[in-house]
Amino acid sequence: MKKKKKGLRGVIEKGKGIDIGTSFIHCAEKKGDSIIFKSERDAFFEIGYSDFTKRMLTSSKVKYIQKEDKLYVVGNEAIEFANIFHKETRRPLSRGIISPQEKEALPMVELLIKSVIGKPKYEGEIAYYSVPGLPLDADFNIVYHEKILQGFLTRLEYTPKPINEGLAVVFSELAEEEFTGIGLSFGGGMINMCLSFMSVPIFSFSVTKAGDWIDQQVAMAVDETASQICAIKEASLDLTKDNPDKIGGALSIYYNHLIEYVLENIKREFEKTRHMPHIDKPISVILSGGTALPKGFAPRFKKILQESKFPLKMGEVRMAAQPVYSVVKGALVAAQADESRK
Amino acid sequence: MLLTGTEVEILTIIGKLEETTTTAISRRAMITPGYADYLCKYLTKKGYLELTKRRSYRLAPEGARTLIKMGRISPIWDKEFVKEMAQEIAKEMRIEGGFVREGRRGLEKGIEIKTEFIPPLELEEVKMESNIGRVNTKKEKSPDFEKTLKLFKKIKSSKRKEE
């Protein structure tokens, strides 16, 4: 049964998807034949407090949080401030999970999530939130991260349910293939992968080399800040070209390395999984996430994939229809399906 | 031995239920019963699980140790576990048979006890002020979404009927 929200055209349906990433927090809900996406960058930058500064931020509509005697610029503006001051932004999430080093940021994360997801349409509305797979190359567990987010969403009166990021990509993009294939989410802090067969996850994992790793490595190589590299990467990187400039060239090299690293780990997981379900057709691969956005990423991935020897027949490699929103859309599919069973 | 995400998930499920069948595991882990059966046999062979006379699975000591190390379950403080921990600590301190042979020198290094225990989170009520009223909002047509949702519900429904 659809629930109407007073004062808005169209019907906003029950169920929400939320993608809480190292770089961005996204929320999706369905309205008519459209999806409403709400986003906020998951970063903040501390500046000295004064009444004058606060008035300046308010009048220029820069988003901020005041906590005791400190001011924190949040969102996209945080990156701009960081670039001006030639410093780094602070990230409440690190390598895909709540950062143990940023405990004081927990109330800020909660506020950011609250501002993105808003109030539930009814108490107990189902909200599927993305969680990373177990990391293959790092020794931390994701239980703390999952439970913290569950706590935040429960306090906001949602019924939170976790969904693996890679699986969410499959739900969003592989309907025509009966939700069979590989979903890859190239995030800022982590890359998540899931092989799914008829919507059932066969295996999934994450690796902690991702967009931030590229920014940091290139920053070290060319003596710039990671925030600067991130800004250049997002604005102008083209992987179809030669990139003769120092920064473009370094980014291209590290992208190659990242793709090879991911494919190597997928191959290892395939080899470890002895009893694979019998899949007749070639397996499609969906690429998504902000780190996969540069022009030419999909052809480069496909080229490197073809050079690797995979135990299964690989089919089409394509970018998600909406790469940045693929995870949150998949979470929304799961949430709406669950809501319809109530 | 490096475990895959699904294998860890199975160990966690059994850790929570203490003893369970492959049917229950497949339901909770959202994998087919055949696949769950295969993985349970594999994990039994590797020493992570034990098969009981009732044809159900429970954690073997190695499985429990793995989950404790990953912070997925709290340790059960029984006699055997305490003895094991004490022996580990004794090795660290180079104490043999419960007696300090080296005198105070053996203790100068200090004891480093690693723990996976995460204390319950108590967020202080921090007074915060913010102007985050509106966040970036986009409304995009998604003509395929309804079709995706329909197919998803169909597949899930047929899976439930199968089980």
XYZ file of C-alpha atoms in Angstrom:
505
model
C 0.000 0.000 0.000
C 1.436 3.361 -0.993
C 1.616 6.087 1.597
C 0.942 9.636 0.504
C 2.986 12.526 1.750
C 0.943 15.662 2.132
C 1.823 18.674 0.038
C 3.912 16.926 -2.648
C 2.997 16.025 -6.177
C 3.115 12.328 -6.908
C 3.325 9.544 -4.413
C 6.447 8.902 -2.371
C 6.670 5.193 -1.814
C 7.791 3.402 1.305
C 11.327 2.153 1.756
C 14.664 3.920 1.463
C 18.122 2.997 0.348
C 21.168 4.565 1.910
C 24.775 4.341 0.794
C 27.214 5.484 3.475
C 30.591 5.738 1.857
C 33.984 7.152 2.600
C 33.436 9.979 0.151
C 29.677 10.498 0.011
C 26.455 9.655 1.785
C 23.535 9.056 -0.587
C 19.888 8.331 0.076
C 17.274 7.242 -2.457
C 13.518 7.036 -2.359
C 10.964 6.508 -5.081
C 8.445 9.098 -6.176
C 6.184 8.224 -9.085
C 8.437 7.163 -11.952
C 11.422 9.059 -10.597
C 13.916 8.459 -7.877
C 14.891 11.246 -5.502
C 18.551 11.164 -4.591
C 19.890 13.167 -1.680
C 23.643 13.418 -1.220
C 26.237 14.962 0.987
C 30.001 14.721 0.899
C 31.367 12.846 3.858
C 34.102 15.279 4.842
C 34.645 18.174 7.182
C 37.227 20.867 7.717
C 37.884 22.586 11.033
C 38.293 26.333 11.101
C 38.798 28.726 13.975
C 35.587 29.932 15.554
C 34.608 33.559 15.699
C 31.252 35.278 15.405
C 32.512 36.944 12.244
C 33.478 33.615 10.635
C 30.159 32.119 11.555
C 28.268 35.053 10.033
C 30.363 34.781 6.854
C 29.595 31.073 6.495
C 25.894 31.643 7.115
C 25.604 34.498 4.635
C 27.466 32.574 1.910
C 25.315 29.502 2.642
C 28.307 27.299 3.368
C 27.180 24.310 5.394
C 28.769 24.083 8.805
C 28.427 22.492 12.201
C 29.299 24.303 15.394
C 30.384 22.015 18.196
C 31.299 23.811 21.409
C 33.955 26.341 20.398
C 34.808 24.828 17.027
C 33.410 25.328 13.563
C 33.431 22.552 10.979
C 32.701 23.218 7.340
C 30.979 20.109 5.973
C 30.223 18.715 2.571
C 31.607 19.830 -0.770
C 32.678 23.150 0.658
C 35.036 21.311 3.015
C 37.176 20.271 0.031
C 37.275 23.837 -1.270
C 38.360 25.170 2.097
C 40.997 22.446 2.379
C 42.413 23.367 -1.032
C 42.567 27.049 -0.145
C 44.384 26.332 3.116
C 46.506 23.685 1.396
C 45.489 21.124 3.993
C 43.548 17.876 4.020
C 39.911 17.435 4.915
C 39.008 15.097 7.754
C 36.917 12.079 6.981
C 34.630 10.431 9.518
C 34.918 7.262 7.471
C 38.236 5.781 6.531
C 38.760 2.881 4.125
C 35.048 2.322 3.899
C 34.223 2.131 7.598
C 33.729 4.400 10.635
C 37.200 5.623 11.443
C 38.440 4.617 14.905
C 40.667 7.710 14.771
C 37.693 10.026 14.362
C 35.584 9.149 17.403
C 34.724 12.816 17.960
C 33.229 12.803 14.494
C 30.563 10.223 15.361
C 27.930 12.838 16.287
C 28.771 14.631 13.023
C 28.329 11.468 10.995
C 24.992 10.953 12.669
C 23.992 14.521 11.818
C 25.102 14.107 8.188
C 23.153 10.848 7.873
C 20.121 12.456 9.479
C 20.265 15.416 7.097
C 20.457 13.092 4.085
C 17.906 10.461 5.060
C 15.405 12.711 6.857
C 12.537 11.410 8.924
C 10.869 8.098 8.164
C 7.454 8.153 6.522
C 6.226 6.014 9.359
C 7.876 4.573 12.438
C 9.812 1.494 11.452
C 10.130 2.323 7.760
C 12.610 -0.088 6.196
C 15.966 1.410 5.265
C 18.576 -0.766 3.634
C 22.075 0.597 4.255
C 25.204 -0.435 2.442
C 27.976 -2.299 4.226
C 31.309 -3.354 2.801
C 32.372 -6.952 2.375
C 35.096 -8.468 4.510
C 38.423 -6.916 3.537
C 40.997 -9.223 2.009
C 43.930 -6.926 2.500
C 43.348 -5.343 5.889
C 42.999 -6.627 9.383
C 39.919 -4.880 10.719
C 36.413 -6.123 11.227
C 33.318 -4.376 9.977
C 31.054 -5.343 12.869
C 31.658 -2.054 14.735
C 30.850 -0.043 11.604
C 27.697 -2.039 10.903
C 26.444 -1.768 14.479
C 27.128 1.979 14.750
C 25.145 2.664 11.579
C 22.378 0.343 12.723
C 22.231 2.313 15.973
C 22.028 5.668 14.154
C 19.211 4.512 11.899
C 17.291 2.821 14.709
C 17.470 6.059 16.710
C 15.959 7.825 13.706
C 13.086 5.305 13.953
C 13.916 3.279 10.865
C 14.129 -0.486 10.605
C 17.670 -0.752 9.336
C 18.884 -3.720 7.304
C 22.383 -4.112 5.889
C 23.144 -4.976 2.286
C 26.512 -5.778 0.794
C 27.632 -3.006 -1.563
C 28.574 -5.283 -4.436
C 25.244 -7.094 -4.138
C 23.408 -3.768 -4.207
C 25.064 -3.019 -7.557
C 23.810 -6.368 -8.876
C 20.259 -5.615 -7.701
C 20.370 -2.239 -9.381
C 21.815 -3.217 -12.766
C 21.422 -6.926 -13.540
C 17.670 -7.419 -13.603
C 17.750 -8.540 -17.254
C 20.367 -11.154 -16.367
C 18.215 -12.471 -13.505
C 20.540 -10.799 -10.998
C 23.406 -13.053 -12.024
C 26.829 -11.548 -12.486
C 29.497 -9.489 -10.784
C 28.801 -6.137 -9.163
C 31.794 -3.926 -8.505
C 31.615 -0.680 -6.555
C 34.735 1.459 -6.838
C 34.424 3.747 -3.858
C 36.749 6.195 -2.184
C 37.842 4.018 0.697
C 37.108 0.529 -0.600
C 36.282 -1.488 -3.662
C 33.483 -3.939 -3.094
C 32.789 -6.973 -5.178
C 30.020 -9.522 -5.189
C 29.352 -12.482 -7.450
C 25.653 -13.179 -7.431
C 23.612 -16.030 -8.861
C 19.887 -15.353 -9.173
C 20.160 -12.601 -6.536
C 21.952 -14.908 -4.099
C 25.501 -13.867 -3.210
C 28.050 -16.616 -3.945
C 30.991 -14.735 -2.591
C 31.872 -11.155 -1.811
C 34.845 -9.243 -0.529
C 36.371 -5.809 -0.354
C 39.847 -4.389 -0.832
C 41.075 -1.190 0.736
C 42.959 0.114 -2.280
C 40.492 2.462 -3.904
C 40.016 6.105 -4.874
C 41.684 7.521 -1.777
C 44.658 5.224 -2.246
C 45.091 6.530 -5.798
C 44.912 10.132 -4.540
C 47.461 9.486 -1.792
C 49.926 7.599 -3.995
C 49.788 10.186 -6.760
C 50.020 13.015 -4.192
C 53.231 11.481 -2.825
C 54.625 10.981 -6.302
C 54.010 14.546 -7.462
C 54.240 16.405 -4.149
C 50.692 17.733 -3.973
C 47.935 17.210 -1.420
C 45.540 14.312 -1.851
C 42.644 16.789 -1.913
C 44.196 18.586 -4.892
C 44.706 15.310 -6.732
C 41.118 14.320 -5.961
C 39.848 17.576 -7.413
C 41.899 17.121 -10.617
C 40.880 13.474 -10.930
C 37.195 14.316 -10.629
C 37.369 17.281 -12.979
C 39.503 16.258 -15.910
C 41.065 12.773 -15.937
C 40.632 10.983 -19.261
C 41.911 7.402 -19.338
C 41.413 7.133 -23.096
C 44.227 9.639 -23.646
C 47.975 9.444 -23.086
C 48.045 12.013 -20.274
C 51.570 13.369 -20.788
C 51.316 15.775 -17.816
C 52.825 14.664 -14.499
C 49.589 14.275 -12.560
C 47.537 12.746 -15.385
C 50.297 10.265 -16.143
C 50.607 9.201 -12.510
C 46.834 8.807 -12.187
C 46.743 6.624 -15.285
C 49.479 4.356 -13.917
C 47.792 3.940 -10.552
C 44.443 3.231 -12.156
C 46.055 0.403 -14.110
C 47.548 -0.979 -10.941
C 44.225 -0.766 -9.102
C 42.309 -2.621 -11.818
C 44.933 -5.368 -11.972
C 44.837 -5.670 -8.176
C 41.061 -6.058 -8.089
C 41.027 -8.630 -10.885
C 43.789 -10.631 -9.227
C 41.786 -10.836 -6.013
C 38.609 -11.829 -7.885
C 40.544 -14.629 -9.589
C 41.850 -15.873 -6.242
C 38.357 -15.940 -4.772
C 37.055 -17.810 -7.808
C 39.798 -20.385 -7.384
C 39.051 -20.807 -3.671
C 35.323 -21.300 -4.284
C 35.293 -24.917 -5.283
C 31.627 -25.534 -5.736
C 30.414 -22.832 -8.084
C 26.811 -22.976 -9.274
C 26.530 -23.950 -12.890
C 26.199 -20.741 -14.927
C 25.568 -21.365 -18.619
C 25.813 -17.858 -19.902
C 28.840 -15.577 -19.776
C 28.942 -13.514 -16.594
C 28.326 -9.785 -16.922
C 30.390 -7.322 -14.932
C 28.949 -4.029 -13.760
C 31.255 -1.183 -12.799
C 30.038 1.580 -10.524
C 31.178 4.087 -7.956
C 32.816 7.477 -8.055
C 36.298 6.095 -8.662
C 35.074 4.450 -11.873
C 33.774 7.736 -13.292
C 36.809 8.945 -15.297
C 36.281 8.698 -19.009
C 37.692 5.485 -20.432
C 37.552 3.481 -17.215
C 35.304 0.723 -18.567
C 37.356 0.081 -21.758
C 40.519 -0.005 -19.691
C 38.976 -2.470 -17.239
C 37.751 -4.639 -20.093
C 41.184 -4.654 -21.722
C 42.917 -5.756 -18.538
C 40.194 -8.348 -17.864
C 40.684 -9.869 -21.303
C 44.405 -10.186 -20.635
C 43.740 -12.105 -17.383
C 42.747 -15.753 -17.468
C 39.462 -16.251 -15.658
C 38.052 -19.664 -14.759
C 34.585 -18.569 -15.911
C 33.426 -17.185 -19.197
C 33.212 -13.419 -18.808
C 30.578 -11.536 -20.726
C 29.767 -7.891 -21.075
C 31.634 -5.299 -19.050
C 29.698 -2.104 -18.673
C 29.293 0.938 -16.522
C 26.190 1.164 -14.374
C 23.473 3.423 -15.773
C 24.028 5.797 -12.844
C 27.462 4.813 -11.463
C 27.385 7.100 -8.441
C 23.906 5.961 -7.410
C 24.090 2.285 -8.268
C 24.624 1.086 -4.690
C 21.886 3.269 -3.240
C 19.471 2.227 -6.020
C 20.151 -1.425 -5.280
C 19.517 -0.786 -1.589
C 16.241 0.902 -2.565
C 15.202 -2.155 -4.622
C 15.757 -4.361 -1.554
C 13.909 -1.913 0.734
C 10.874 -1.588 -1.544
C 10.697 -5.340 -2.063
C 10.733 -5.829 1.719
C 8.134 -3.119 2.282
C 5.777 -4.738 -0.223
C 5.874 -7.964 1.814
C 4.651 -6.236 4.983
C 43.717 -20.056 6.225
C 42.039 -17.121 4.548
C 38.259 -17.529 4.582
C 35.886 -16.049 2.054
C 33.118 -13.679 3.135
C 30.487 -16.401 2.775
C 32.482 -18.884 4.836
C 32.847 -16.347 7.640
C 29.135 -15.607 7.401
C 28.350 -19.298 7.874
C 30.632 -19.530 10.910
C 28.955 -16.440 12.370
C 25.478 -17.894 11.844
C 26.462 -21.140 13.559
C 28.194 -19.162 16.298
C 24.913 -17.347 17.035
C 22.668 -20.429 16.827
C 25.170 -22.763 18.515
C 23.970 -25.778 16.578
C 22.008 -25.732 13.339
C 21.225 -27.429 10.043
C 22.286 -26.519 6.522
C 18.698 -25.565 5.667
C 18.656 -22.887 8.357
C 22.122 -21.731 7.352
C 21.163 -21.409 3.695
C 18.115 -19.322 4.633
C 20.047 -16.924 6.806
C 23.079 -16.643 4.547
C 20.838 -16.345 1.483
C 22.580 -19.098 -0.451
C 21.198 -22.300 -1.932
C 20.901 -25.326 0.405
C 23.258 -27.315 -1.821
C 25.909 -24.631 -1.617
C 25.463 -24.333 2.150
C 25.858 -28.089 2.464
C 29.045 -28.047 0.414
C 30.564 -25.174 2.414
C 29.709 -26.787 5.750
C 31.408 -30.019 4.696
C 34.420 -28.060 3.519
C 34.648 -26.090 6.760
C 34.298 -29.343 8.727
C 37.165 -30.830 6.775
C 39.279 -27.766 7.569
C 38.523 -28.030 11.257
C 36.237 -24.998 11.664
C 33.026 -26.961 12.184
C 31.914 -30.269 13.705
C 29.102 -32.498 12.474
C 26.925 -33.799 15.309
C 25.057 -37.118 15.545
C 21.858 -35.170 14.841
C 23.317 -34.197 11.417
C 23.625 -30.561 12.414
C 26.707 -28.369 12.590
C 28.383 -26.556 15.458
C 31.590 -24.600 15.818
C 34.806 -26.518 16.366
C 37.417 -24.887 18.621
C 39.262 -23.484 15.592
C 36.022 -21.964 14.268
C 35.265 -20.362 17.631
C 38.823 -18.997 17.872
C 38.530 -17.492 14.411
C 35.264 -15.736 15.241
C 36.577 -14.444 18.567
C 39.643 -13.078 16.805
C 37.409 -11.313 14.287
C 35.218 -9.933 17.053
C 32.158 -11.728 15.756
C 31.425 -13.470 19.068
C 32.466 -12.993 22.655
C 34.565 -15.748 24.168
C 32.882 -18.251 26.444
C 34.837 -18.032 29.660
C 34.880 -21.690 30.511
C 37.700 -23.530 32.218
C 39.344 -24.677 28.987
C 39.338 -21.191 27.469
C 40.763 -19.571 30.613
C 43.492 -22.217 30.742
C 44.356 -21.554 27.115
C 44.503 -17.799 27.669
C 46.623 -18.221 30.778
C 49.089 -20.365 28.854
C 49.306 -17.727 26.119
C 49.975 -14.978 28.650
C 52.476 -17.164 30.493
C 54.385 -17.669 27.249
C 54.512 -13.902 26.822
C 55.864 -13.409 30.337
C 58.162 -16.489 30.129
C 56.618 -17.917 33.233
C 56.875 -21.671 33.540
C 54.557 -23.760 35.651
C 53.035 -20.660 37.210
C 56.311 -19.536 38.878
C 58.339 -16.496 37.917
C 61.806 -17.940 37.394
C 63.447 -14.772 36.253
C 62.261 -12.682 39.141
C 61.211 -9.098 38.545
C 63.266 -8.834 35.352
C 60.753 -11.062 33.531
C 57.996 -8.569 34.303
C 59.839 -5.392 33.294
C 58.775 -5.696 29.681
C 55.112 -5.385 30.662
C 52.122 -7.425 29.597
C 50.445 -6.530 26.365
C 47.020 -8.087 26.243
C 45.331 -7.712 22.913
C 41.604 -7.686 22.980
C 38.931 -7.466 20.353
C 36.384 -6.235 22.888
C 34.541 -3.143 21.707
C 32.876 -1.252 24.550
C 29.241 -0.273 23.966
C 28.973 3.061 22.279
C 27.673 5.865 24.447
C 27.411 9.006 22.478
C 27.516 12.029 24.708
C 24.688 14.454 24.179
C 26.788 17.029 22.377
C 25.249 20.377 21.821
C 25.697 21.089 18.161
C 24.399 23.821 15.988
C 24.274 23.558 12.253
C 22.772 25.137 9.180
C 22.489 21.844 7.272
C 18.916 22.349 6.267
C 18.932 21.302 2.669
C 21.263 18.778 1.119
C 21.944 18.314 -2.578
C 18.798 16.783 -4.036
C 18.327 15.343 -7.490
C 15.212 13.929 -9.003
C 15.887 11.578 -11.905
C 13.583 9.600 -14.075
C 14.278 5.932 -13.694
C 12.022 4.123 -16.157
C 13.705 0.748 -15.591
C 13.347 0.801 -11.836
C 9.805 -0.577 -11.716
C 10.806 -3.414 -14.036
C 13.861 -4.162 -11.908
C 11.748 -4.224 -8.759
C 9.154 -6.485 -10.359
C 11.776 -8.987 -11.525
C 13.456 -8.905 -8.136
C 10.212 -9.658 -6.300
C 9.479 -12.469 -8.765
C 12.855 -14.120 -8.207
C 12.631 -13.792 -4.424
C 9.126 -15.171 -4.390
C 10.079 -18.208 -6.481
C 13.031 -18.864 -4.137
C 10.726 -18.808 -1.120
C 8.406 -21.324 -2.823
C 11.422 -23.576 -3.566
C 12.382 -23.607 0.078
